[in-house]
Structures are given as C-alpha cells and as structure tokens.
Amino acid sequence: MLRNGQEYLESIRDGRTIFVGKEKIVDPTRHPAFAGAAKTYAALFDFKADPANRDLLSYEEEGERYSMYYLRPRSLDDLRRRSRAHRAIAEFGYGLLGRAPDAMAGNITGLAMNATYLDSEVGGSGTNVMANWDRMRREDSFATYAIVPPPAARNPEYYQSKGVAQPALRVTSENDAGVVLNGMKMLATGAAYANEVLIGNVMPLAPDQRKESITCIIPINLPGLSLWARPPFNWSSVRTFDAPLTTRFDESDCVLVFNDVKVPWERVLVHDNAALSRNMYINTPSHVLANHQSNVRFGVKLRFLVGIASLVTRATGARDIPAVRETLGRLAAYEAGYQGMIAGQLEDFISTEQGFALYNRRYLYAAINWAMENHSILIDTVRELMGGAHFQFPASVDVLERPELRTAFESLWTAGAQNALDRMQLFKLAWDLIGSDLASRATSYEKFFVGPAFAVRNYSFMYAPWDEFHAIAEGLMARDALSQGSDARFRA
Amino acid sequence: MLRNGQEYLESIRDGRTIFVGKEKIVDPTRHPAFAGAAKTYAALFDFKADPANRDLLSYEEEGERYSMYYLRPRSLDDLRRRSRAHRAIAEFGYGLLGRAPDAMAGNITGLAMNATYLDSEVGGSGTNVMANWDRMRREDSFATYAIVPPPAARNPEYYQSKGVAQPALRVTSENDAGVVLNGMKMLATGAAYANEVLIGNVMPLAPDQRKESITCIIPINLPGLSLWARPPFNWSSVRTFDAPLTTRFDESDCVLVFNDVKVPWERVLVHDNAALSRNMYINTPSHVLANHQSNVRFGVKLRFLVGIASLVTRATGARDIPAVRETLGRLAAYEAGYQGMIAGQLEDFISTEQGFALYNRRYLYAAINWAMENHSILIDTVRELMGGAHFQFPASVDVLERPELRTAFESLWTAGAQNALDRMQLFKLAWDLIGSDLASRATSYEKFFVGPAFAVRNYSFMYAPWDEFHAIAEGLMARDALSQGSDARFRA
Amino acid sequence: MLRNGQEYLESIRDGRTIFVGKEKIVDPTRHPAFAGAAKTYAALFDFKADPANRDLLSYEEEGERYSMYYLRPRSLDDLRRRSRAHRAIAEFGYGLLGRAPDAMAGNITGLAMNATYLDSEVGGSGTNVMANWDRMRREDSFATYAIVPPPAARNPEYYQSKGVAQPALRVTSENDAGVVLNGMKMLATGAAYANEVLIGNVMPLAPDQRKESITCIIPINLPGLSLWARPPFNWSSVRTFDAPLTTRFDESDCVLVFNDVKVPWERVLVHDNAALSRNMYINTPSHVLANHQSNVRFGVKLRFLVGIASLVTRATGARDIPAVRETLGRLAAYEAGYQGMIAGQLEDFISTEQGFALYNRRYLYAAINWAMENHSILIDTVRELMGGAHFQFPASVDVLERPELRTAFESLWTAGAQNALDRMQLFKLAWDLIGSDLASRATSYEKFFVGPAFAVRNYSFMYAPWDEFHAIAEGLMARDALSQGSDARFRA
Amino acid sequence: MLRNGQEYLESIRDGRTIFVGKEKIVDPTRHPAFAGAAKTYAALFDFKADPANRDLLSYEEEGERYSMYYLRPRSLDDLRRRSRAHRAIAEFGYGLLGRAPDAMAGNITGLAMNATYLDSEVGGSGTNVMANWDRMRREDSFATYAIVPPPAARNPEYYQSKGVAQPALRVTSENDAGVVLNGMKMLATGAAYANEVLIGNVMPLAPDQRKESITCIIPINLPGLSLWARPPFNWSSVRTFDAPLTTRFDESDCVLVFNDVKVPWERVLVHDNAALSRNMYINTPSHVLANHQSNVRFGVKLRFLVGIASLVTRATGARDIPAVRETLGRLAAYEAGYQGMIAGQLEDFISTEQGFALYNRRYLYAAINWAMENHSILIDTVRELMGGAHFQFPASVDVLERPELRTAFESLWTAGAQNALDRMQLFKLAWDLIGSDLASRATSYEKFFVGPAFAVRNYSFMYAPWDEFHAIAEGLMARDALSQGSDARFRA
C-alpha cells in the first residue's frame, strides 16, 4: 500500500527525541529547522502515490502494490524499472536527498535477494531479513541507516583500563524478548524524517568486537533512543527565494544515542558475528543495489549542476567566450560519461546464483569513485564560472518590500534584457547549490557517504579481474619466449 | 598619530547607511551582524597602538608616527619592515581579513611612490594623490576600495536605446566644488567597517567610458551613498564557541549605490581619462605594493590551515598513517614554497626610477597565481582529512547547559585521552575555517579578489621576459647554424 | 572475401613511394623500419581469415563474407557484433594500433548508412560512397585517412601576394576523367601499410576554400603521390626482447605530398563544397561509428596498462603497500568506468532515421574526452609506480651471450624468487609501453587523433541537451514564482 | 687549479670498463654513444677555465683557485656566488645535465662544512671527508654518486637461505690497506664521464646492514669495477639537427658492479655504521647544499621549457589566442614562482653552528617537491601546445641533400613568413626536449632523483615547524577558554 504525504507526516509524529544542541524537538514536522524538509518528503510521498506515476514508481506482486524500490529484480527489465524509479525520485529532490526512501530500501532489498546467506552463518537471520523486507514494503516504510562507530571505538583498551563506558554501540544484555543496546552510532542522515533505521557496520570489525556486531532495524521512537543533530541549516527564518534549496532539502544528520534501548529479536538481523555484520552487504546484492540509487541520484544532481553552470554563464554574458564554451563542453562530457557509466551497468548486468539480476558491480564502484574524485572539482568549476556575482546581490529579496529600495534595485541590478529579480533568483539558487552551508555539507557528503576514498578504491581493487589484466602482458611475454625456443627469448 | 580601538569605533559611527536586505543599519558597531567584526578591527587598532608593538607596526617620519603600511620603502630593509607589519596584522586576523587596513594602504602608498606619473597624464592629479596619502596616514585611516563596474556596464548601447539609466558609476555633472556621482560600484569588501573607500577601475575601460573613469577617495558616510550588503554570516546569535571565526571575521561585502553623491575636487585622483584610471595601478608601484599584503596574508592563512590539518589528523588518530603523513608533508611543502616566493620578493627586489624599493613583481604575481589555483584544492584536502567528523558533534556547545546532555556528551564524545569538549572546539574551528558560509565565501574571495584567472595570468604574461626565454632556444639554434656555415646547419 | 596475411603483404608491394628523410622506400614489407609492423598487420589478416574467428570477425550478406567492420548495424545486436570485433582486433594489437583496418572502415560504413545525405548536397556523391564502401568490403581493403591541412593553409593571402604555391591540398584542374590534385595533407597514420587513403577535411573550411574540399578515397601507389614519414622508431636493429612493442607496432605517420595526382571521378565523394566536406562526418553516422573503434581500442590499451601497473608493483614488491594498492584500485576504477562508458553506448543506443542503429553519441564523445584528459596522467602514474627500475637493467638482453656477463647478470639482477631475465623482460615491456619513443608518440596521438581538445569538447557541447539541463533550474524557479502568485515569488 | 677540456678528456681515458649490453667500452670519449656528451663536458671545463669566467665560476683560497662549487659558504654573499655559478653551469647545459660536476661537489662540500659530526660517530671519518674534499677541489675533480641498493637487497633472508650471493654492495673483507667490496650499486648517473664516484646510502639501512653502510669515494677505473649502462639514446648516427639535445646531453646512467674491488682506507668516509651512512647527509649541510644545485638547474630548464612553449605557439600562430596566451602566462607564473622559491632560500638563509651559511632548508625541499609534482604536467602542457606538429616534418634534415626533395620541402613546409628549415629546427628541438627518449628519461629522472615522492615529502614533514603551526589554532582556542573563565569557554 502506498502512503500519501499526510499519512507520512503523521507517521513521524511518533514521539521521537531529537536534540538540536540543548533544545529538544519531538515533532520535526512543525519545527522551523525541520518542517521544510518534512514537507518535501511528504510531497514525495504524494508524488509516488499519484496514480499518474503508478507504473513508474511502484510495482504489483500478488495483488499488492509496493514502492518500486522494494522490487527484487529478476531481469534486465526489472533493473531498468528500478533505475527509472530512482531517477524520478532523484529528480524530485534535484539529486540533493542522499537518503531518500529509495536509498536504504536498496540495502534491505539486496539482502532479501540472498537471505539464505545470512541463515548460513552463525548469528545471522535470513528469516528476519525476509520478514522485515516484507513488512517494510507493506508499510511503505521510509528507513535510513547508521553504520559507523564513534571514532573512539578504535581503542577499546583505553576504556577498559579507565573503567569508562565504551561509546561504541553494543549489546549490553539480552533475554528472551531481545537485546538491550547502549552507546552511540554514526551518522544517521535523514533519521529525523525516517520511520526506522538500520543499525549495523559497514567497516570491518575486529573479531573480538562481537557485541558491536548487532545489526537490526528499529523504529526511531524507541524509548531510550535520542537523535543528536548537527546544526540545521534551515534554522533561521530565511525566505525560500533567498535559499531555495536550504529551505527544502536539508536532510539532516544525527548521531544516535542509545540508553538501554530494547530491541525485540524479530528486528535483529545479525548478532554476535563480527565478520558477518560487514560481509552481509558485500556477499549479497545489498551494497550494489543500494549504491545504484546513489549513482542515479548523483547523475541527476550532475545534470542540475551543469544546467546551472550554463544558465549562470548565460546570465553573465560569458557563455559565448570560447574558453567558457569549452568548459561547458567539458562539463557536458562529464555528465554524459557519468550517465554512460550508469547505462553500462544495465548492458553488462550480472545474473546472481539466486536467479536475480544485478547492476554491473565494477562500473558501479567506478561511478562512485568518479563522483568522489570529481565532485569538489565540479563545484569549484561552477564557482569559477559564477565569479563574485552572488555577492553583488542584496542580502534578501525583501528589498522589494520597500519602494525606494525596490526602485533602486530594479533599475541598477537589471542587466540589459535580464531583469534584476530574475538574475537574483538565479544567483541565489546557484549559490545555494554550490556555496551555502547546505552545499558545503553536500561536498563532504559526496566524498564520504560510501566511506573514505581508500575504501571506495578498495571495492574497485577487490573486484578487478587482475588475472585477466596480468594475462595480457604475460601472454605477450610468453609468446615471445615460446616462439624463440625455451630459454631463448633473448635471441630474437 | 595612531588611533586606538575606541577611537576607531567612534569614527565609524558616522551616520553611514548600510542595507541588509530591507533593513537599514547606521551603526555597525552595535548591530549583531556587524558588531563582532567591528570589535575585531577595534582590537587590531589597540594592538597597533600598543607601545610594545611600536617598532613592528609603525614608523616615524619628521617627528610623526604613522602606521607602517603607509611607509614608502626606500631600501630592502624598508621592504622587510612592511612585510613584517603585514605579517603581524595578518596573524592577528588569522589571514582571514582580506581587506584589513593595511590592504588599501598599499595602493595609495604605491601611488604616492610615483605621483608625478599621474600629473603627467590628462585628468590625473599627483598632487591629490600625495595630499590624500598624507592625510590618510595622519588620520590613521582605515580605507578600502571598490573598483569593479556592475556586469550590465558592458552593454551601454542597451541603456541608451531604452532610455534607462546606465548602472555603472559615473560623473553625471561637475562644478567648481567637485563632481556629482550616480550609479553603482562593486564590491567594497570591508566598507561597513572602513572610514573611506577608493572608487576606481581595475579592469580596462573602453576609451569612450570617460565618465566612468572617475577615481576618488571618499568617506563612507557621504550623503547619497548607501552600502548594500550581501547576507551577513554572523547575523543570528551563534555562540563564539560554535563558530569562532564567523563571529569575529566576517569582513562583509557591499555594493555601493550612489545617488547624487557630491565629491570635492581634492578627493579626485583621476577624471575623464579612461586609460589612466586603470594604468595608474600598473605604472606605479600601487598594484605590487598592495598585493604584497595579500601575499603575506595568504601565507599566514596557509600556516593556520596547515596547522589545523595537522591537529585534525592528530585528533582523529590518523596522523601516523603513512599516506596522511605524506599529505601533511605535501601541505608543509606548499606552505614553505609559498613563504619562499614571498621571501624571494625581497632577495630579488626592484629599485624604481623614483628612488624607491619594490617587491619583485614577477614572484608576486606568481604567488597570487599559486594561491588562486591551489586554495580550493587545499581546502578540499583539509576537508578530506576531516572526514565527516564535524557532523558528528552536537549542534551547539549549549548541550553542556543541560546536565543529562552534558553527562552523555562528556562520556560518549570523549575519544581516548581527548575530552569531548576539546575535540568539539577543534572541529568547530576547523569547520568554520573550511566548511562554513564564511569559509565558502573565502574560497570565492581567494579566487577573485585580484580579478579573474585570465587577468592574473595576464599580469604574469605581461612581465615575463619573453625575449630572454626565447633567446635560450634561439641561441642554441643559432649556434648550430653558425658552427656549420651559413645555410648548413643541417649538415652536422 | 577475406584476405590472408600473405595476400595482404603482396597487396602493399604496389610501387608506393615512401621517403624516410632522403631515403626512398618502395617495399615497406622488406625495409627494417617497416617490416616489423607490416608483419603484425599480416598476422592480423591471418587472424581474421582464420575460420575459428569467422563469426567474431566477419559477417555474411547475400552469400558473401565481409570483415565485420564493414557491417551497417541495424540493431543492438549488430552494434554488439561490431564492438566485439573491434575488441578482438584491438586485443590483437594491445590497443596500440590506432589506425588498424577497422578504424577508417567505420568512417566509410558510417557514410554508407546515410549516403543520400551526400546526394542531397551540391558536390556530394552518395552513389560513390556506396560504390566505394561496397568495393572496399569486397576487396577486404585496409584504408586509412588524412584529413588535416598543413598549418600554413590558414593564411592563403600570404601565398597569393607572394606568388608562392599554397601548400594545402587542392584541386588544381579537372576534366572528364577526374580531378588533378596538388599540395600536401596531414597526417596519414598507417598509410605506409594501408591499401588506400581517404583524403578530406575534419575541421571546418572557410566558405571560399572550395578547392580544398575535395574528398576522395585513393590508392597509396597513385603516380605523383609520395609519403613523407616521420622518424621510424624501429629503424635500428633493436631486438624484440629489448623493445617488444616498438619492433611490432610502429604504425608510422606520413605526410602525403601530391604532385599532379590524377583521381578518377568514381573515387570522389565531395567536390567544391566546403561545408559538406566536413559536415558529412557529423550529419551521418560516420564520425560516431569510426570513433567507437577508438573507444574500444583505448579500452583494451587501458586494460594492458592497468595489468602492467599491477605486474610492475608485484615485481618491485610494492603491491601490498596500502598507498600502492589504493593507486591500483583507482586505476581499476578508471578502467571499469571507461568500459562502462562503452557498454552504456549500447544500452542507450540510437535509432537513425535510415533504419540503422548507432552507438550513443554523447557517451562516445565523453569517452574520447576522458581518454584525452587522462591518458597522460595514467602514463605518469605507471611511470611513478615503476620508479627508476627500467634504467637499472642492462642496455640489451645480449649480455646473455657473454658467459661472464650472463653469470653476473643472473646472480645480481635476480631479486628473490624472480629471476633476472623475467624481471628484465617485464620492465623492458613496461618501458616500451610508457617511456619509449613509441610510447611518447602514443601520448601525443591519444591527445590529438580526434582533434584538439577544444574540438573534442565542442562535440560534447554540440550534442548536450542544454534545454533539458536548463529546464531543471528553470522549473524550480518557475514553480516558486507560480506558487506564490505573479510577481510575488519573493514573498515566500 | 682549473682543468681545461682537453685535460678532462684525457683524465677519463683511464681504462674504465663500461658495458652497453654485451659490448665493452673503455674510452667513452671516442665511442659514438658517449662521445657527444663527453665533448659537452669538455666544453664545460673550457668554459670554466676561461679567464673571462674566473670570478663567476671559481674562487681563490690561500693562493689557490678552485671551482666555485667547492666553496664552503660563510655568508649570504658566498651563497649567492655558489648560486650564480650553478646557474651558469646549468645554462651551459640547458638544465639537462642533472649530474654536472657541481652536483656531487655540493655533497662533499656540505660534509666538509660539518666534518666533526662524522668524527663523533663510530665508523665515521671527518678527517677523510676533509682530505677528500681538499683533494677533489685541488684536482678539479668531476665526481658523481651511486647511493641506492638493488631492489633485491630488501630481502636478505632469501639469499641466506638459498646460499646465493646477496647483490647489495657490501664489504666482504678488510685489512690494513682497506676494504674489499662486492655487489652492485644503483644508479650512477654521469659515471661514464666522471672521474670518481661516491658510494653510499641515501635511504635508511636496517641496523644489521652494517656491511652495506660502506661510504667511500673511488675512481671509476678501479680494478674489478664495471659500469653497466642503460641503453644510450645517442647510439645511432643521428644528426645534431635532428636531435640537438640527445646528441649532446645524454648523461648516461650506469649500475656499478663490484667484483673484489679494493678501496684504501683514506677513501672511506663511513664503515660499519648503518645509521651514520644515511644521517651524514641530513645532519650536515650535504643534502641541502647539493640540492640547491638541483633547484637552480631545474629553474634553468624551466626557463628553456617556457621559452620553447612560447616559440612553438608563435610558430603555429596560436600565441595570440586568449586561451594560449593564458597558458603561457600560467607557465611564466610557474617559472617566476620557482625562481622566487630559490631566491627566498637566500633571503631566509640559515647560519650553521659551525659558522657557515646555508640555503633555507624548507624552501629548498618545497622547490624539489614542486618540480617533482609539476614536471610531468609542464611537459604535457608543452606537448599540448605543440599538437602533432613534430610528426608532420620529414624524418631527417637530410632531405635537403636531394634537390627534388629539397624543393618540395622548402615550398610545402614553409608556413607564411617562416621558412621550412627554421620551423623544422624548432620543432625537432622542442620534441627532443619533451618527446624523445632523452626527454622521457628526464621525466623519470625529475620524479626520482631525490628519491620517491614520499621521501621528498618526508623531508618537508621533518623540517616543518609543527609546533608553530599548531600554536596558531591552539592559541585561538586557548584565548577563548581563558577569556571566558576556566571550563566555561562554551558560554561565550
């Protein structure tokens, strides 16, 4: 069943606890720092529930209709359907919502494509994977994840010797009902707006970190759970015109703090198995399926960015300068190349042993690596194309409310045929995309949301067909050796 | 006479008009968006007036004491004295105040090192240059400049054909008392805090833009002059702890709007001479002297940035990883190289025909080019070294005010031997340097404050000794030709 | 009919004229500077004629069998067949033969997919396009092209005023039999080994350069035509072991000099139409079809390069250092991303109005742009991974021929379990790929074979859907405007 | 006493053994692969001995005259004299002779500025340092060095377990007369032309590698010592016109192979002290003094390169295109910045405890790092500016020897006012600088001659004033803490 926006908004008025500094917030839909983005997500639910978008954004199975991002793909066509849905959702959010509902849905659906793997390992529960996946799609749930330990977790000896509580989230006790969790978990993007959150580990744990291996999917409003938000960007009463993205798309990032939080067994996917808690993403389609969403989302953002770059140069009159035209051509080449890397994941898709279809893994990690390496450069390029233009506009569009200021503004800031207000709207938008707090956080996000650079490159290293690559040169060298008689290659 | 902070603050309570959006501000020293930086400048005046810093920051001439940045250097030692003063001022502002009082002072002092050049050209007044320079040093004036036309100025035909007022600042009438100005001028960094502003043109004007060539130094509070500020970053009531740089160093950028502003002749340096209004900076030491301040300031910021990079990696425990250590080594090499480029300007200084000493011009532009090309990369490097650390901290230090939050914060956010509050202070500071609105504006500033990239490279092109460079290869080729007889080089 | 290697070799013993400096060469198959590569091409013909490779490298039409690269693709599957054939040929040549027989074949086949376009323009002959394409596939011809004017062509006034002959190739007279050509044309890669050459213009001509617009396909041995080669790299008697690539893959580059060369009309595709002579590549599938070969070829070279990078680090023992492993992961990500961009051209293929299928144009140019921007960097990366290793080996493997040198070599140059000869073979190969004259020429080739950077980016600019890109931001801005009532967007 | 060229040439006809592959060479001054460079060095000795260059290239001490590069600098002026001499020598060799006589002279002279340090360590002999330095300057010796072990040296266990000889050079026996050496040492650039060679270790040895710590200065013609050269580039009979640099400046690289080579004690500087054998360069001025030569030399090459870039664009007519002009401006800025970093080493020079003056260490390493990071990029930039021009010229200037070819060449290759021969000379020269085998080897050389990148950055890391850098941010944070009362910084 597909929820509408109103139903979604009500579902997150569930008594959750969010701290913004010392301020406690329980209803993000009504607090100025959160209401803007909540409204955006609600509109997304309406968009998805709209019958006009039925085939694009949902699928039917056994008489029930589910959001497309819960579809387990069995064919190239299924993969294309998922890609199209991701694209529509990303376009709705201009590629700015990293953790839209279709993100974490890829993780759980990917697990559900090889749930028996979890059953085959001690402490894993494929049964719970399947049950939660099915529940989530039925509830049309919006979930997110928090899968990184606090930095201090690296040095457990310290805490033992000092008798201080280890901050890393862990199972501190367990009984028939389930486990009890204490500690903290980083960094739940979107948690302020989500219904539930996957707790787990994306980086390898040490073998003795069994208690930290707990992997579960829990509601945000569990007693004892609190969300500690980083500074919201939409906190002050900025006008939409002056910050058209910040006022709508601040998805928020929260640290999760657990204080004797009780989690029932049916929500637990992994318990007491350090290796499994990480490998589950790699040894199932989970990581790939989830990250295809991030590929598509970034591709949409890239189109937005390239479009802004072009509009900005048109507004400054620089678009016809050869060097600027070449820069735009290069940006367009990057955009096309990135979309090519996504399309290639379909052409060279993989069939899994479980009978499912999966995006090409190597191209997917290549696209992530590309985005990670180039996002800052792209932003910097647009910054250069903008020059100081943004700083030359008044602090706010409210200048229009005072007639004498309005007159001055409209006569002086107009540039040829472009009226002052249109120009200002464009530059405020461009700056909100590349220069604002929201933009700066996005720059860090694009660099790290899959993990640090070495981890991303490690995925590429892991899946590279080194034997094939080596065979090329080795074949040439061997041929030379053979054609010249044993031990006589040097005589050629 | 050196002013103290209190005197400075009083001097800018002069009835000036600043618009932040529709809000009109007349006393920047008491408005929340401006008071923080005003206080910083006042402290800088106190610092300069402190007898302990007398020799470092001021010089004596004919019994009077002036700020060092008004010194006309006659020797290598004088150049060193100026450099040291710039460094002390930059260190006071952590390299974040692009338009500190010593910036524009370099421009006027540079003009005063070759004032006769202005006298030799129609419409130029070396006499007024000398008089204003002398007045400014006596008043210990804090001046800034606005020397870029509005974008629309490029297409004057449009305005004539439409009967619309041309927005570019220009002389609209003149009489015995002086000139009357109308239009707008970009982008007066620091004007909200300065005593006066140089109006002029750093980019070439078309020959027929005579009326736009007006170059003058005027008080900020002239009737008819208003300052239109870009959005202040320190507007909301953020705590110093949470944004230690934004709360202190937002130097502000304002568009200047002129509405029948009367400027007396003694303040006019150039009138009705399009070429001179730009060449005055190039054909005197003005541009070089002023930009040495920007070199030194950037060098100080670079040290701050490299220090932060190191502290951040120490805090995350990554500093001993070989790849991180190599990154820090590279940053340190950049810092050293940049300081080398500054020191080289002294070793290879120039003697001018007027008997003054001047920093090496080519190394100076090389240093600007380096900063312009590398600042974004440096920021990005520090961003990578920080990872997502900053987002993992609470929105504000005010969590300490609620005991239960404080307890959780101090136990969970502590990392080994580093207590939570120290870590938070460091990461808030680091983010304010590289990720905040203030930081983002600085990234644009470092790219454009001397002009667009092609202009900066043009300075390097203009002053390169192409004949010497060509002579190397030409010498080799000619030697080959000669040694082999005429027309016979090919026989070698 | 598919030719074998022997037939091919005989076909280029046709009395052609090649000048290497002052030396005149008529049989490239027997001259030391050319015999190595000629043998390579002959082996490629044998490889193609091998019945085992029939389905991979050829197709059947109306009972005849043709090389696959003459196939006019009508479906996605046809495109895949062409791609596979290109890949097999590229693998045969390790991606080093830029102008293998399948390169220019793409051009003529692409023209043959829209020959009516040429008929529709004055001076164009679709009929001749079709006839030549059919002839070439029947003859299993190896063709290349020369489509750039000499630099001096830019300034025709000079030649007129001086009475000097304009060097650019042009029609100097014509009659019933055909045209007579004089002048020079750049830069016929592979011409020393090819059967025929397409003469034309890839860069726009000025409208008055009608006589230079001549576009024709001519045999290499036409009377009056001579090939002026750049210095061959395989000239001296180097051993294959010491330069395993140079001795096999120097495809040669020649300037074509025409001295009253007569070309019959049936070989002429365009005459007296400056615009058409360039647009024919863009307004038909020609440019795209031909450059897909270059994409695939580069992708194969990339795999070779990445494999060498890995083997080299394995040989030096550095492969397990984290930073090196990360570098290899990055190289592997680049390789995967590049293959993704190629695969994406299939997933998002285009259907032409003429009923043919075509690779996605935008992804294709993106891939070219990527290769052009990154090839030097990739080479530099491998150079860094090699360190100075190559210079530490003896000048030639012939040291093995002197027993006392062999003993010293085998004992001292052995490194652990890796014997000296194996190590030397690998490093000589690696150096020949990235450091030799052959490698250096390839670095220039990869940068320029499609034209200068601005031209490549221009293709990306031309085909970018700017309206779509603009619509994203414009849609957002318009929505804001609409939702707030006319002229009231600022009130939000 | 300063030797002339003839004396120098005779001095290297000393019976040395050089292997080029299997070929044994004993007189490099007469062998085609070496005679070109030998002649260059001889001309350099003549240049130095020329009375006109006396003050520039030599100094007097106690009535004797020595080459300037043996001067132990006691003042800023002495440092300037050394820099000027390096510059003159580098200009003589167009910056292409990395290991000119003034290179290694810096090493030994730097040791001689703190010889007591060697005396203070076990196995070190400051006495021998002083004696050899004095002898070398008296003999006007041309020395080079070989200070890297073979790769296999990293794994000594292997050799012990296999009973195979360890290839790393080591002392295999010793007696009253001296030590006996066996094994190999990398990579003696210039050894084919030098009089003697410093054997040592620039990278840290393991503590148990005592026998490898041997550091000595030995003649090239010692019995048992052979030089194994990498492939010479000037081997074949290329004309100077066609390769004006390769034919003159191939300084050669040789592996040194020792077979029971006897070295008398007076030539030994370090014996049986692993740590000292590396630290001697760092804990004396040796490394800095020697590398200032490399800085100056690279700066000269940079000027050559920038000049070539400009001439090439002038020849192709591209120099006036704005984008090209900007590229040249950027190259000129780099050149100026690099010279600035060198000049800065003088302005901020260091005084040593021994009463000597030394170039600023941090700027020096910064300059090395800059060159290492940017050389490939610079070469690539010039390659782009050249386009395919070089490949469009005939293989050799010998085309002029055949009248019909000469006529064609002179008419067709002339471009406007530039005659064909001049253009060809320029492009052959440019290619020899950036594209030939010689150029490719230089690209590797500039990357590695001081060691791998991490080592170079480690020098920058080691000498960075981290405490000063940290103090900036720490001071800010502490001030905040103090100004707000203990424990109360958060209340601001």
PDB file of N, CA, C and O in Angstrom, chain D residues 216-229:
ATOM      1  N   CYS D 216      82.273   5.573   0.493  1.00  0.00           N
ATOM      2  CA  CYS D 216      83.622   5.903   0.056  1.00  0.00           C
ATOM      3  C   CYS D 216      83.586   6.622  -1.284  1.00  0.00           C
ATOM      4  O   CYS D 216      82.562   6.617  -1.963  1.00  0.00           O
ATOM      5  N   ILE D 217      84.681   7.241  -1.616  1.00  0.00           N
ATOM      6  CA  ILE D 217      84.786   7.975  -2.880  1.00  0.00           C
ATOM      7  C   ILE D 217      85.901   7.328  -3.679  1.00  0.00           C
ATOM      8  O   ILE D 217      87.058   7.354  -3.258  1.00  0.00           O
ATOM      9  N   ILE D 218      85.531   6.741  -4.818  1.00  0.00           N
ATOM     10  CA  ILE D 218      86.514   5.930  -5.524  1.00  0.00           C
ATOM     11  C   ILE D 218      86.623   6.323  -6.996  1.00  0.00           C
ATOM     12  O   ILE D 218      85.670   6.800  -7.599  1.00  0.00           O
ATOM     13  N   PRO D 219      87.815   6.079  -7.574  1.00  0.00           N
ATOM     14  CA  PRO D 219      87.977   6.324  -9.018  1.00  0.00           C
ATOM     15  C   PRO D 219      87.144   5.329  -9.817  1.00  0.00           C
ATOM     16  O   PRO D 219      86.897   4.201  -9.365  1.00  0.00           O
ATOM     17  N   ILE D 220      86.729   5.759 -11.001  1.00  0.00           N
ATOM     18  CA  ILE D 220      85.888   4.914 -11.840  1.00  0.00           C
ATOM     19  C   ILE D 220      86.661   3.717 -12.394  1.00  0.00           C
ATOM     20  O   ILE D 220      86.084   2.688 -12.713  1.00  0.00           O
ATOM     21  N   ASN D 221      87.964   3.864 -12.490  1.00  0.00           N
ATOM     22  CA  ASN D 221      88.730   2.808 -13.166  1.00  0.00           C
ATOM     23  C   ASN D 221      89.338   1.786 -12.209  1.00  0.00           C
ATOM     24  O   ASN D 221      90.295   1.102 -12.557  1.00  0.00           O
ATOM     25  N   LEU D 222      88.802   1.692 -11.011  1.00  0.00           N
ATOM     26  CA  LEU D 222      89.340   0.708 -10.065  1.00  0.00           C
ATOM     27  C   LEU D 222      89.219  -0.701 -10.646  1.00  0.00           C
ATOM     28  O   LEU D 222      88.168  -1.055 -11.186  1.00  0.00           O
ATOM     29  N   PRO D 223      90.242  -1.496 -10.517  1.00  0.00           N
ATOM     30  CA  PRO D 223      90.154  -2.881 -10.991  1.00  0.00           C
ATOM     31  C   PRO D 223      88.988  -3.611 -10.313  1.00  0.00           C
ATOM     32  O   PRO D 223      88.786  -3.486  -9.094  1.00  0.00           O
ATOM     33  N   GLY D 224      88.228  -4.323 -11.127  1.00  0.00           N
ATOM     34  CA  GLY D 224      87.086  -5.067 -10.584  1.00  0.00           C
ATOM     35  C   GLY D 224      85.779  -4.317 -10.679  1.00  0.00           C
ATOM     36  O   GLY D 224      84.701  -4.887 -10.490  1.00  0.00           O
ATOM     37  N   LEU D 225      85.834  -3.033 -10.955  1.00  0.00           N
ATOM     38  CA  LEU D 225      84.610  -2.223 -11.055  1.00  0.00           C
ATOM     39  C   LEU D 225      84.174  -2.129 -12.514  1.00  0.00           C
ATOM     40  O   LEU D 225      84.984  -1.795 -13.385  1.00  0.00           O
ATOM     41  N   SER D 226      82.914  -2.446 -12.784  1.00  0.00           N
ATOM     42  CA  SER D 226      82.402  -2.236 -14.142  1.00  0.00           C
ATOM     43  C   SER D 226      81.093  -1.474 -14.097  1.00  0.00           C
ATOM     44  O   SER D 226      80.329  -1.552 -13.136  1.00  0.00           O
ATOM     45  N   LEU D 227      80.865  -0.717 -15.158  1.00  0.00           N
ATOM     46  CA  LEU D 227      79.664   0.114 -15.275  1.00  0.00           C
ATOM     47  C   LEU D 227      78.741  -0.525 -16.313  1.00  0.00           C
ATOM     48  O   LEU D 227      79.157  -0.739 -17.456  1.00  0.00           O
ATOM     49  N   TRP D 228      77.503  -0.809 -15.904  1.00  0.00           N
ATOM     50  CA  TRP D 228      76.541  -1.394 -16.837  1.00  0.00           C
ATOM     51  C   TRP D 228      75.536  -0.307 -17.206  1.00  0.00           C
ATOM     52  O   TRP D 228      74.711   0.098 -16.397  1.00  0.00           O
ATOM     53  N   ALA D 229      75.615   0.124 -18.450  1.00  0.00           N
ATOM     54  CA  ALA D 229      74.807   1.286 -18.863  1.00  0.00           C
ATOM     55  C   ALA D 229      73.413   0.883 -19.326  1.00  0.00           C
ATOM     56  O   ALA D 229      73.218  -0.204 -19.886  1.00  0.00           O
TER      57      ALA D 229
END
